Coordinates of C-alpha atoms in Angstrom, one line a residue:
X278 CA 0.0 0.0 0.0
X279 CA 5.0 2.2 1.2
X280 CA 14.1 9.5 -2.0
X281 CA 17.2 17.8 -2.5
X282 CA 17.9 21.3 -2.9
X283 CA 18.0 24.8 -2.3
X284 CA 17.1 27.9 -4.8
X285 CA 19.9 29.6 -5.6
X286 CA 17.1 32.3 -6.6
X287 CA 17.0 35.2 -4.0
X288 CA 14.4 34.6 -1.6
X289 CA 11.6 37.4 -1.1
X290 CA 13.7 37.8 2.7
X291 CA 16.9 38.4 0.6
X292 CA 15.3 40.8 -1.8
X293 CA 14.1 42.8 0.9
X294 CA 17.7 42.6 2.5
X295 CA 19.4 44.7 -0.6
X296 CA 16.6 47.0 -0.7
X297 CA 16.8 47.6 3.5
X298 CA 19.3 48.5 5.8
X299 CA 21.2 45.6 6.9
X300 CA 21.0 46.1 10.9
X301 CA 17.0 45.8 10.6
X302 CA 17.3 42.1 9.6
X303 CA 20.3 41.0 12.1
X304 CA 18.0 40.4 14.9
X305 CA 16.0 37.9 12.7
X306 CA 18.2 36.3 11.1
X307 CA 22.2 35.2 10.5
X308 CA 23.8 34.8 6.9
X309 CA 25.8 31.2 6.1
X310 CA 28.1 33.0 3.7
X311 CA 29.5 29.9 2.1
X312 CA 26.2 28.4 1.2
X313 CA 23.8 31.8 1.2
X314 CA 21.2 30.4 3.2
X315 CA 19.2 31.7 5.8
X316 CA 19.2 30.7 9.3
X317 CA 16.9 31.7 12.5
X318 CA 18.6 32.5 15.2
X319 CA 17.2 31.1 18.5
X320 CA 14.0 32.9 19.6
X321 CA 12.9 33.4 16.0
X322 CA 9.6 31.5 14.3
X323 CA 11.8 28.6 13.4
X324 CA 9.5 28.4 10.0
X325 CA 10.8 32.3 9.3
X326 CA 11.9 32.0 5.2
X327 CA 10.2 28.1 5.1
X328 CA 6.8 29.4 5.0
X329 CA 7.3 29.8 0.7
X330 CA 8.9 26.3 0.3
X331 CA 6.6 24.4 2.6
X332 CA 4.1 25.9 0.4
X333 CA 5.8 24.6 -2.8
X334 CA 6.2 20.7 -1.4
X335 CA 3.0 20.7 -0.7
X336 CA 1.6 21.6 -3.9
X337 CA 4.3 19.6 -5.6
X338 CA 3.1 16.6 -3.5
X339 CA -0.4 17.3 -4.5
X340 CA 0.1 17.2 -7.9
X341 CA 1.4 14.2 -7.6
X342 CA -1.3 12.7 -6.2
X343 CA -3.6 13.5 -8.8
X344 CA -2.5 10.8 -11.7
X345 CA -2.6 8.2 -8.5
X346 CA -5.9 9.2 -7.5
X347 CA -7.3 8.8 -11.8
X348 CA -5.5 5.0 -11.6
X349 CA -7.6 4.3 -8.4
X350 CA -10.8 5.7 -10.2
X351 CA -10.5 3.6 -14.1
X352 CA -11.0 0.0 -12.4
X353 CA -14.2 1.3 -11.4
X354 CA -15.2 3.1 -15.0
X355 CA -13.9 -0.3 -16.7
X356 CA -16.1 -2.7 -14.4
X357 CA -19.0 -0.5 -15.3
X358 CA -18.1 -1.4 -19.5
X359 CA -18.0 -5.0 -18.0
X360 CA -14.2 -5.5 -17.9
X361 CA -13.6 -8.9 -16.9
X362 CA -11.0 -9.8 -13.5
X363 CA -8.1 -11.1 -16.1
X364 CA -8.3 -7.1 -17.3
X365 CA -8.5 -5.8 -14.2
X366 CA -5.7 -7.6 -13.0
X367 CA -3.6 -6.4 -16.0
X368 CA -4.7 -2.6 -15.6
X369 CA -3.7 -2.9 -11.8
X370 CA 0.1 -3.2 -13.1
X371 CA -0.3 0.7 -13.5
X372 CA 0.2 0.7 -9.4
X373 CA 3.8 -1.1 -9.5
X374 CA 5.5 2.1 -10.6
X375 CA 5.4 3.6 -7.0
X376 CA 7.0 0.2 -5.5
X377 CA 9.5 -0.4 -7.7
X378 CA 10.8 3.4 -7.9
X379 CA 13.7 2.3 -6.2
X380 CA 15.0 0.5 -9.3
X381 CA 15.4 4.0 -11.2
X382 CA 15.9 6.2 -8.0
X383 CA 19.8 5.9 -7.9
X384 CA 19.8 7.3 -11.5
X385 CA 17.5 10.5 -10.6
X386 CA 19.9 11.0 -7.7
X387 CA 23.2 11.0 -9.4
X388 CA 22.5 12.7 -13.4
X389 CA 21.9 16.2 -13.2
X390 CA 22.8 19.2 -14.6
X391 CA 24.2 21.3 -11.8
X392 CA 23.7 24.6 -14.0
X393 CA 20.0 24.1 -13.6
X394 CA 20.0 22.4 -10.8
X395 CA 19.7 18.8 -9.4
X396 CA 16.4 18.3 -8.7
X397 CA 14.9 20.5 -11.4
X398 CA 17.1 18.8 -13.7
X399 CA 14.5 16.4 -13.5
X400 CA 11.4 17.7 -11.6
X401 CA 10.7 19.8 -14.7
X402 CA 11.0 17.9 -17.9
X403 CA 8.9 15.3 -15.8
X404 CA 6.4 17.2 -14.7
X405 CA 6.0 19.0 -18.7
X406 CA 5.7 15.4 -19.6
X407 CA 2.8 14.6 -17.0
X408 CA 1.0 17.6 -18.4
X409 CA 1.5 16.0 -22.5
X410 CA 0.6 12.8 -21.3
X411 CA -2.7 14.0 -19.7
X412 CA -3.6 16.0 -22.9
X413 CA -2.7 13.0 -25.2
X414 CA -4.5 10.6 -22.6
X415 CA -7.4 13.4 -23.1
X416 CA -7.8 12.9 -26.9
X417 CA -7.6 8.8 -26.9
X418 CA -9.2 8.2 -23.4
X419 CA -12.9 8.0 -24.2
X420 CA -12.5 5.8 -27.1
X421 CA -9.9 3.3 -25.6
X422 CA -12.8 2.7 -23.1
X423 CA -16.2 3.1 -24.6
X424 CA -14.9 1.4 -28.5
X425 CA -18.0 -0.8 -29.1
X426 CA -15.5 -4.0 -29.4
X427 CA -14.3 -3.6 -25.7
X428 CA -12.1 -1.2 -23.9
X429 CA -8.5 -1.8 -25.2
X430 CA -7.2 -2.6 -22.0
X431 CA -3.5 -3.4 -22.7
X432 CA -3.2 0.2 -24.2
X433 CA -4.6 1.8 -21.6
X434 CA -2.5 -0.3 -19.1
X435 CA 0.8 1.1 -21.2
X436 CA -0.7 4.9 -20.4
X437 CA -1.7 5.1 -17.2
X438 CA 1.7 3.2 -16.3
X439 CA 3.6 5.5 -17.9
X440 CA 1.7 8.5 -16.2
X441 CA 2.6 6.8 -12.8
X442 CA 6.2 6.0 -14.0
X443 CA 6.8 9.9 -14.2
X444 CA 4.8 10.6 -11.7
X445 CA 7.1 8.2 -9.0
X446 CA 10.0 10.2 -10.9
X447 CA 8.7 12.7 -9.6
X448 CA 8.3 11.9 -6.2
X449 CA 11.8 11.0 -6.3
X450 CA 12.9 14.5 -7.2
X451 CA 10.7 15.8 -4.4
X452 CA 11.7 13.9 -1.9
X453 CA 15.2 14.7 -2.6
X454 CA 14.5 18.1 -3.1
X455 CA 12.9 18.7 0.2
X456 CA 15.7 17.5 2.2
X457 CA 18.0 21.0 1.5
X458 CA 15.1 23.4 0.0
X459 CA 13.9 23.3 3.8
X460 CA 16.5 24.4 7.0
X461 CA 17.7 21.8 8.9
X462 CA 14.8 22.2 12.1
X463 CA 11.9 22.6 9.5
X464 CA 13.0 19.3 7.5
X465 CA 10.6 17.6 9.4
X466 CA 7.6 19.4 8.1
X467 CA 8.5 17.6 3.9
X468 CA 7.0 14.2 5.4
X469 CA 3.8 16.4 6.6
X470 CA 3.7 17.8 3.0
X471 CA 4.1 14.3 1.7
X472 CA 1.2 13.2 3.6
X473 CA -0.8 16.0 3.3
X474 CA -0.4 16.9 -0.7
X475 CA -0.7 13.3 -1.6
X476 CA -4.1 13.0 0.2
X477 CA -5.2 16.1 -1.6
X478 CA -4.2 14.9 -5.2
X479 CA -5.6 11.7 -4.5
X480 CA -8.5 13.2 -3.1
X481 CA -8.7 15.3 -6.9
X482 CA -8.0 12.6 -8.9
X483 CA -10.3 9.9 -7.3
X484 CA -12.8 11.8 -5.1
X485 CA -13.8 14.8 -6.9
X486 CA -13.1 13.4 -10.4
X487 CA -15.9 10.2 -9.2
X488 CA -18.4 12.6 -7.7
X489 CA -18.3 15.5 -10.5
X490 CA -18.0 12.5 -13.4
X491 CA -21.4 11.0 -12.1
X492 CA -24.2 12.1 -13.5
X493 CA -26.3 10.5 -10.8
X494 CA -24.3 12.6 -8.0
X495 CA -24.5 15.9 -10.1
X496 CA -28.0 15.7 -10.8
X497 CA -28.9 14.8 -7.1
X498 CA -26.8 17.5 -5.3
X499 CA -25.2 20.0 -7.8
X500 CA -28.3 20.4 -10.7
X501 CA -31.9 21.4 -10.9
X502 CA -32.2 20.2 -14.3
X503 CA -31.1 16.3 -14.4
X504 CA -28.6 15.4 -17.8
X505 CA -27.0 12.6 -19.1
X506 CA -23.7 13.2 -17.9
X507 CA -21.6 14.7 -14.7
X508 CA -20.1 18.1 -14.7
X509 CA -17.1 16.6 -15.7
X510 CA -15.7 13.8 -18.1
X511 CA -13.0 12.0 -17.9
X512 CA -11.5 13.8 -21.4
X513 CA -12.2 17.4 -19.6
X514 CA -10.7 16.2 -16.2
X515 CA -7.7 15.3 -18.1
X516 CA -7.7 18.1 -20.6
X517 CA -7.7 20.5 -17.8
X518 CA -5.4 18.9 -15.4
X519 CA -2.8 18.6 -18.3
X520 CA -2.8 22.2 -18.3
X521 CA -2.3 22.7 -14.6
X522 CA 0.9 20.8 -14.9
X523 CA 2.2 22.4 -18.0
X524 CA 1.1 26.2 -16.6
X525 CA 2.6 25.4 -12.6
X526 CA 5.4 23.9 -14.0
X527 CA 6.3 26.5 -16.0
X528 CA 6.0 28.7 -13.1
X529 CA 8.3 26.7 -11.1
X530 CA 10.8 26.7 -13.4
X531 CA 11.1 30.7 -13.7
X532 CA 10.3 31.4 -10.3
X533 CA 12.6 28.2 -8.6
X534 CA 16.1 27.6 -8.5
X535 CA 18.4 25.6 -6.4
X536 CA 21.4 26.7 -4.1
X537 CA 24.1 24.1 -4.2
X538 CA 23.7 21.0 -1.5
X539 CA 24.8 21.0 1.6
X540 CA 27.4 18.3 1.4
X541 CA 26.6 16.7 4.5
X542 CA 22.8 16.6 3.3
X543 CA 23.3 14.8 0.0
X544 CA 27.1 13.0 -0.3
X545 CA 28.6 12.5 -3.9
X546 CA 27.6 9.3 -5.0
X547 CA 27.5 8.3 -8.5
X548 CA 25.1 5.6 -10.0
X549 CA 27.4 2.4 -9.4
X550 CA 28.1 3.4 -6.0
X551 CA 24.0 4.2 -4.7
X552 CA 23.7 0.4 -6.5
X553 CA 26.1 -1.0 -3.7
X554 CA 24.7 0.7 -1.4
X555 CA 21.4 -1.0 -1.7
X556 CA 23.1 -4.2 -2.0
X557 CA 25.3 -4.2 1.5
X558 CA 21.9 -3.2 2.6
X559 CA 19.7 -5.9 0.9
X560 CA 22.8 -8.4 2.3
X561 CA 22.2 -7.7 5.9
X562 CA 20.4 -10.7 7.7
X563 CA 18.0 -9.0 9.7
X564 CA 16.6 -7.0 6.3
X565 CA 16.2 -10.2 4.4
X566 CA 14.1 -11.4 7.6
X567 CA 12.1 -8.6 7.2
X568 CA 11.6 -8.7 3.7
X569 CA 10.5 -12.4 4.0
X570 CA 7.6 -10.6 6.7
X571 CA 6.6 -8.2 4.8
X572 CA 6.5 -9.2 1.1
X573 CA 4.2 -12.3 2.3
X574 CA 1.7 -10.6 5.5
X575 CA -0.9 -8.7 3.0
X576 CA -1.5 -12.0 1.0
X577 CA -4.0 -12.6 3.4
X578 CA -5.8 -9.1 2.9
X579 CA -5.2 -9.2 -0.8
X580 CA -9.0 -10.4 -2.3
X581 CA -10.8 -8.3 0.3
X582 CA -8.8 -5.5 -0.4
X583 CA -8.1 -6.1 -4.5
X584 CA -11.7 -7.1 -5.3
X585 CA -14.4 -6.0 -2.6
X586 CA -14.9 -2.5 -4.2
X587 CA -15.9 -3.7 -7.2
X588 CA -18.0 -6.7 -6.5
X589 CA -19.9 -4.1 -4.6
X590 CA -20.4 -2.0 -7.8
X591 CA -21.2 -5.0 -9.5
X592 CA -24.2 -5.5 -6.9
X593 CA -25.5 -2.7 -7.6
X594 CA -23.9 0.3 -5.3
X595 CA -23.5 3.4 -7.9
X596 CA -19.6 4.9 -8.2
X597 CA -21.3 8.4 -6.7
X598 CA -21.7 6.9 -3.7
X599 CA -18.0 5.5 -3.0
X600 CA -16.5 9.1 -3.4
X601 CA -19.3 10.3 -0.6
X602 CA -18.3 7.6 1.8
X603 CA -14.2 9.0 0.6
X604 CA -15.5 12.5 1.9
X605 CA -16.8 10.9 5.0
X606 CA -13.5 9.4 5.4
X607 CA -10.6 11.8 4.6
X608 CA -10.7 13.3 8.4
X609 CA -10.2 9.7 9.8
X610 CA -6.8 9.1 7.2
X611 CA -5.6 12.4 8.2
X612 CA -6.4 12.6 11.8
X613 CA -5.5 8.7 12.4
X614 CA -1.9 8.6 11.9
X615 CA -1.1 11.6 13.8
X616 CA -3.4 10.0 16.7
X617 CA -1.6 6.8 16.3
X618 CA 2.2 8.2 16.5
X619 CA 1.9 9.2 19.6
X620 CA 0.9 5.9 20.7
X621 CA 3.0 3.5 18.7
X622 CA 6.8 4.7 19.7
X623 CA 9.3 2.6 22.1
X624 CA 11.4 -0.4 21.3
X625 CA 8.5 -2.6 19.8
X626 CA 6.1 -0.8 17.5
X627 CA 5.0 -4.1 16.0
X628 CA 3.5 -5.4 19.0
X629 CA 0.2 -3.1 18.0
X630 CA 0.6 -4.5 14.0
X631 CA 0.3 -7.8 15.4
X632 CA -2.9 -6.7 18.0
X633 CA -4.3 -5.4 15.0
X634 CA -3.7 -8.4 12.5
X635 CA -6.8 -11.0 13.4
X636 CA -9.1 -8.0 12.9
X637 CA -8.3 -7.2 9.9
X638 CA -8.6 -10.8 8.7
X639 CA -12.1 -11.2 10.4
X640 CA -13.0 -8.2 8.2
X641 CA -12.6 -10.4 5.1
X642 CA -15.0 -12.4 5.9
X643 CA -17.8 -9.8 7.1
X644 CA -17.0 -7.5 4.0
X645 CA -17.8 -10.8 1.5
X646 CA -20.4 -11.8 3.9
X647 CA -21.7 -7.6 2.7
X648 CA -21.1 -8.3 -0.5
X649 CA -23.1 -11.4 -0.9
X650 CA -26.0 -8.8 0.7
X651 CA -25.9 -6.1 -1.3
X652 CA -27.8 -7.0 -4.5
X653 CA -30.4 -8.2 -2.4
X654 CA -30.6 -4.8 -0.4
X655 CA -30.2 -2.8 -3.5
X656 CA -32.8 -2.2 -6.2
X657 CA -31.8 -0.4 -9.6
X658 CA -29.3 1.8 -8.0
X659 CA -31.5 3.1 -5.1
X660 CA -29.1 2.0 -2.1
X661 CA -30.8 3.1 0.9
X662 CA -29.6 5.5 3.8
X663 CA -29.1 2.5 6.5
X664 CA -27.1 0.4 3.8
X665 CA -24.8 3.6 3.4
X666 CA -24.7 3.7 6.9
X667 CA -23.5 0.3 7.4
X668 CA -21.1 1.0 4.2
X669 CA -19.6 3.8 5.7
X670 CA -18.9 2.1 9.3
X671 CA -17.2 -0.7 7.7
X672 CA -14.9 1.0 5.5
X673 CA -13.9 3.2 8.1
X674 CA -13.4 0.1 10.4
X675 CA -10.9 -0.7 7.5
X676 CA -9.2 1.8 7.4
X677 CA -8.6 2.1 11.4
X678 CA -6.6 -1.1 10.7
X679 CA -4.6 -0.7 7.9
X680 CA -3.5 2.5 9.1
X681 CA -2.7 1.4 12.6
X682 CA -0.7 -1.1 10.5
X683 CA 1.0 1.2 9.0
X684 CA 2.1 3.6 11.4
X685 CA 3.2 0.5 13.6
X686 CA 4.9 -0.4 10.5
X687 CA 6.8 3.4 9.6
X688 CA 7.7 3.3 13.5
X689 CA 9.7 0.5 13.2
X690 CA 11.3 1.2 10.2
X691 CA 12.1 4.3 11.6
X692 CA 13.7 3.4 14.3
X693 CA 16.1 0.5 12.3
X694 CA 16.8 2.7 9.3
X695 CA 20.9 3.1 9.4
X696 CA 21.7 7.4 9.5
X697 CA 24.9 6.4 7.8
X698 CA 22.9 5.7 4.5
X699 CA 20.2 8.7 4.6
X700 CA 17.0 8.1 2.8
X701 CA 18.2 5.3 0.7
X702 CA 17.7 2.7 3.6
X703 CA 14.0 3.9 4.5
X704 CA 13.4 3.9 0.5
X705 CA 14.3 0.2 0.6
X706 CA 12.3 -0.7 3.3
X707 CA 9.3 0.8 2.0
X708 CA 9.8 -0.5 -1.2
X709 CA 9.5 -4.1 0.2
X710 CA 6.2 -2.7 2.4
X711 CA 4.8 -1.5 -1.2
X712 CA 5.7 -4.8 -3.3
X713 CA 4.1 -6.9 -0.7
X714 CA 1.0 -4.7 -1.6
X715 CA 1.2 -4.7 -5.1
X716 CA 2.1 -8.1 -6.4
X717 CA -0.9 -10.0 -4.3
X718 CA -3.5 -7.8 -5.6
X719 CA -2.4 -8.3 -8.9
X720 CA -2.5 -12.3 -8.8
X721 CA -5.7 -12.4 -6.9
X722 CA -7.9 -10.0 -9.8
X723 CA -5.9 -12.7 -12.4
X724 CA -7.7 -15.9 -10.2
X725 CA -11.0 -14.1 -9.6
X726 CA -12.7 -15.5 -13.1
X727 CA -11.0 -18.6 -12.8
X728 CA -12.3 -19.5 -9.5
X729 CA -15.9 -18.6 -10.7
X730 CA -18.2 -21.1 -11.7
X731 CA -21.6 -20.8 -14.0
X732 CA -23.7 -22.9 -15.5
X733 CA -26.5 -22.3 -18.7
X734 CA -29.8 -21.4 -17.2
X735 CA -31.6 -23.3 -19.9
X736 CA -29.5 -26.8 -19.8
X737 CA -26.5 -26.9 -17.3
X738 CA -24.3 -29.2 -19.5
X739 CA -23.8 -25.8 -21.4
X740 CA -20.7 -24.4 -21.0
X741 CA -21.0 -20.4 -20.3
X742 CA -18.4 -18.8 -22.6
X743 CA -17.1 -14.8 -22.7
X744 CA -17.1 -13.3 -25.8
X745 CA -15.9 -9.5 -26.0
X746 CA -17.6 -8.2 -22.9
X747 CA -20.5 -10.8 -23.7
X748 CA -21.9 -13.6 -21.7
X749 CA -23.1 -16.7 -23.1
X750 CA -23.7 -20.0 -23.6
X751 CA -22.3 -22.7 -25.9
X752 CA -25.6 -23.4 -27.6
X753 CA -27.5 -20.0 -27.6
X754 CA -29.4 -21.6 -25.1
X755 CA -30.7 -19.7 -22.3
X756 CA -28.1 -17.0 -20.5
X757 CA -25.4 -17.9 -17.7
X758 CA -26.1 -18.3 -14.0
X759 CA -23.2 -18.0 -11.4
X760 CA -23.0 -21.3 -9.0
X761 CA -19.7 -20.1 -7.2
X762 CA -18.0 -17.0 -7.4
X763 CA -14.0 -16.9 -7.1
X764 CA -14.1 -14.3 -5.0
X765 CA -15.8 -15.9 -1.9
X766 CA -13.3 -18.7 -2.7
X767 CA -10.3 -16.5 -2.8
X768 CA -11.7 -14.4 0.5
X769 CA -11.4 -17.4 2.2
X770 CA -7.9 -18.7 0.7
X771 CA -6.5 -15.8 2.0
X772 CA -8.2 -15.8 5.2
X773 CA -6.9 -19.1 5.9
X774 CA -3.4 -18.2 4.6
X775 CA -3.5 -15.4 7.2
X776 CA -4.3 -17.9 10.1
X777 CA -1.3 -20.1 9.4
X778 CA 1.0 -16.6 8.4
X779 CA 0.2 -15.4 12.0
X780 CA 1.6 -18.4 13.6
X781 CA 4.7 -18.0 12.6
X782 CA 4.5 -14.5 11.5
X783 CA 4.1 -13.0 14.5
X784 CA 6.7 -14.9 16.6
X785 CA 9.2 -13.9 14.1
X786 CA 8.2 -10.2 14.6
X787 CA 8.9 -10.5 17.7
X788 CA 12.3 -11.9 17.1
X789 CA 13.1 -9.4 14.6
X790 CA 12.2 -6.8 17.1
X791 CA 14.7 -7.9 19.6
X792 CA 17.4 -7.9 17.3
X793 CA 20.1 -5.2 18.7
X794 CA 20.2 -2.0 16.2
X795 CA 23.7 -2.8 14.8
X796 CA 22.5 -5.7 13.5
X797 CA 20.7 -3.0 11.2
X798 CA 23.6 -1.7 10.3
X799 CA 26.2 -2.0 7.6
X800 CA 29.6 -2.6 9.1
X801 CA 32.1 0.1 8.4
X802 CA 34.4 -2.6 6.8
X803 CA 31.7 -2.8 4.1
X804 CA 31.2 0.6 3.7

């Protein structure tokens, strides 16, 4: 489910400076003259000449967030065209990007062009490539998923993969950026800027883009004359968001340059040498332990999470109504983890992922047991208020455990992560956190039709064949009936997987906790 510098363009404190006598700032404020930054003296509002670049991050973060919140909508457009699990499982490949950035990461970190400056050096061409994409994705879009012959999943896989590829690139410059664009007391606030803008982007790009493309939502709550469409499609959304990203970027790029690193902030490492650095890492005993935890725990979430949200929309709950229950839920995922931090600190910050484990896989089998409900509840979209109620509760049941998961989770790694390798070592570890994610939803949505079983309505010796995005039988006799659906069978695969993973998972959490903190660490004989 999870990397830096500063502008070498006067800051609106230093243009003041030349135009004002000098002694009126010395209070305030003490020049570095080697690296012409800015630093508070004690007493001072620490975020004194941050305010600008926290500001920055944080929009930079958002738009991020934006192409990761359109990949999270599409599997909901294509089950409504009747894209079949196989598909599905394909066009969830656009997710990988954002676990695997650490493949590409070294390379972001050590070509640049230190005229322009090393983050912009990519951060820019990236981000002007977003905006193309989004325009070109704008043209094509509607077609690749309405043509009368079936959406052309594969292409549309290719696209949006390659709109998260740059948009992990970009969070790579970001990241990196953040590090020395902020002082060193206020470097704190980038991860608060990462959490923050991504929420908002995704919040844009799946939320508001799910509500406003609705026509049922628009017509209920935003129209007095009912239409045919939402406010939005998913052409215009693109169209407009491509220039967003073309027009900010551009601003950026005039308005935004970088001083030179601090070297202490970001050492000279060139590709080859970041490379071994993840390999003395990878070689450690105690991270291949907790690689072997954590690319195999969410297998036993995988269906529920994977496949739930749209067996729901295939019983009949509208799209409109998952980006309300969103709404409903955006305090919880930004109010939860800051609740939960101060709570999950101390030498063993797993303890509470393991409290919190059985839960989770007891909601596997209530959210099936809801799914198997809901057509029965719902009657030609009308989905009434105390089914939305229930709705609501569990999915913010949900997500109380995952995120307690994962703040147990970023604790721990945290508190292993070696100093002497800087971000690097926390970018591995959440690499492995994200894989383990990624690669069991994927093989669940492949297994979903081929655990489902129908038979012909008419004569059940039939076979029930897929044609295009067509159901029938062998014959042309009568029309298919499901006798088991694969996803009850995989729900309960998984939950049994769980069982047996938490008895020896969670003993060797417990181990890996114990292990003393050099164990963590890369010898300096390696080094």
């Amino acid at each position: 489910m999870e990397n830096g510098n500063k502008s070498t363009e006067p800051s609106l404190m230093e243009s003041t400076r030349r135009r004002m006598p000098e002694e009126m700032f010395q209070p305030l404020i003490e020049r570095d003259s080697e690296e012409e930054r800015v630093t508070v003296r004690p007493g001072a509002n620490p975020l004194h000449g941050d305010r600008g670049n926290i500001a920055l991050l944080l929009f930079l973060y958002t738009l991020q967030g934006v192409p990761l919140g359109l990949a999270a909508a599409m599997p909901m457009l294509l089950q409504n065209k009747g894209v079949d699990y196989k598909n599905q499982a394909m066009f969830s490949l656009v997710t990988w990007p954002f676990s695997i950035k650490l493949l590409w990461a070294p390379i972001v970190d050590a070509l640049f062009s230190e005229r322009f400056g090393r983050r912009k050096t990519w951060l820019i061409p990236v981000q002007y490539l977003l905006g193309l994409f989004m325009l070109l994705l704008s043209y094509h879009v509607n077609y690749w998923i309405t043509d009368p012959n079936g959406p052309h999943i594969v292409l549309l896989t290719v696209m949006f993969f390659i709109l998260n590829f740059l948009g992990a690139t970009q969070d790579i410059a970001v990241d990196g950026w953040a590090i020395t664009m902020l002082k060193k007391q206020n470097v704190g606030y980038a991860s608060t800027a990462n959490s923050v803008g991504q929420t908002a982007g995704y919040f844009i790009g799946y939320v508001v883009f799910t509500a406003l493309e609705s026509a049922t939502f628009c017509n209920s709550y935003l129209r007095t004359v009912p239409q045919f469409e939402g406010i939005v499609t998913l052409p215009s959304f693109l169209y407009g968001c491509g220039w967003v990203f073309l027009l900010t970027t551009t601003l950026v790029g005039v308005m935004k340059t970088e001083l030179p690193p601090r070297p202490e902030d970001e050492p000279s490492l060139d590709i080859l040498g970041t490379y071994k650095q993840l390999l003395r890492i990878i070689r450690l005993p105690a991270v291949r332990n907790l690689a072997l935890i954590f690319l195999t725990v969410k297998v036993g979430f995988s269906a529920c999470d994977s496949v739930t949200t749209l067996k729901l929309i295939e019983g009949g709950v509208p799209r409109a109504k998952f980006a309300m229950i969103a709404v409903f839920l955006v305090p919880l995922q930004i109010g939860l983890p800051l609740l939960l931090s101060k709570y999950i600190v101390g030498q063993t910050p797993l303890d509470m992922y393991s409290r919190v484990f059985p839960y989770r896989l007891i909601f596997n089998l209530v959210a099936a047991a809801f799914v198997w409900v809901t057509p029965r509840l719902i009657t030609e979209g009308d989905v009434p208020n105390s089914y939305t109620v229930i709705l609501v509760i569990l999915f913010g049941f949900h997500q109380v455990t995952m995120y307690t998961m994962f703040v147990s989770q970023m604790a721990f790694f945290a508190r292993i992560s070696d100093p002497a390798y800087g971000g690097t070592y926390m970018t591995l570890l959440n690499t492995l956190s994200n894989l383990g994610t990624t690669w069991p939803n994927s093989l669940i949505l492949l297994f979903v039709d081929t655990f489902t079983f129908k038979y012909c309505s008419n004569n059940p010796t039939n076979t029930c064949l897929r044609t295009d995005l067509i159901e029938a039988c062998t014959k042309d006799e009568g029309f298919c009936l499901t006798w088991i659906d694969g996803y009850y069978i995989l729900t309960l695969l998984c939950t049994l997987y769980g069982l047996l993973w938490r008895r020896w998972g969670c003993k060797a959490t417990r181990q890996l906790q114990r292990r003393d903190l050099n164990d963590w660490k890369v010898s300096q004989r390696d080094r």
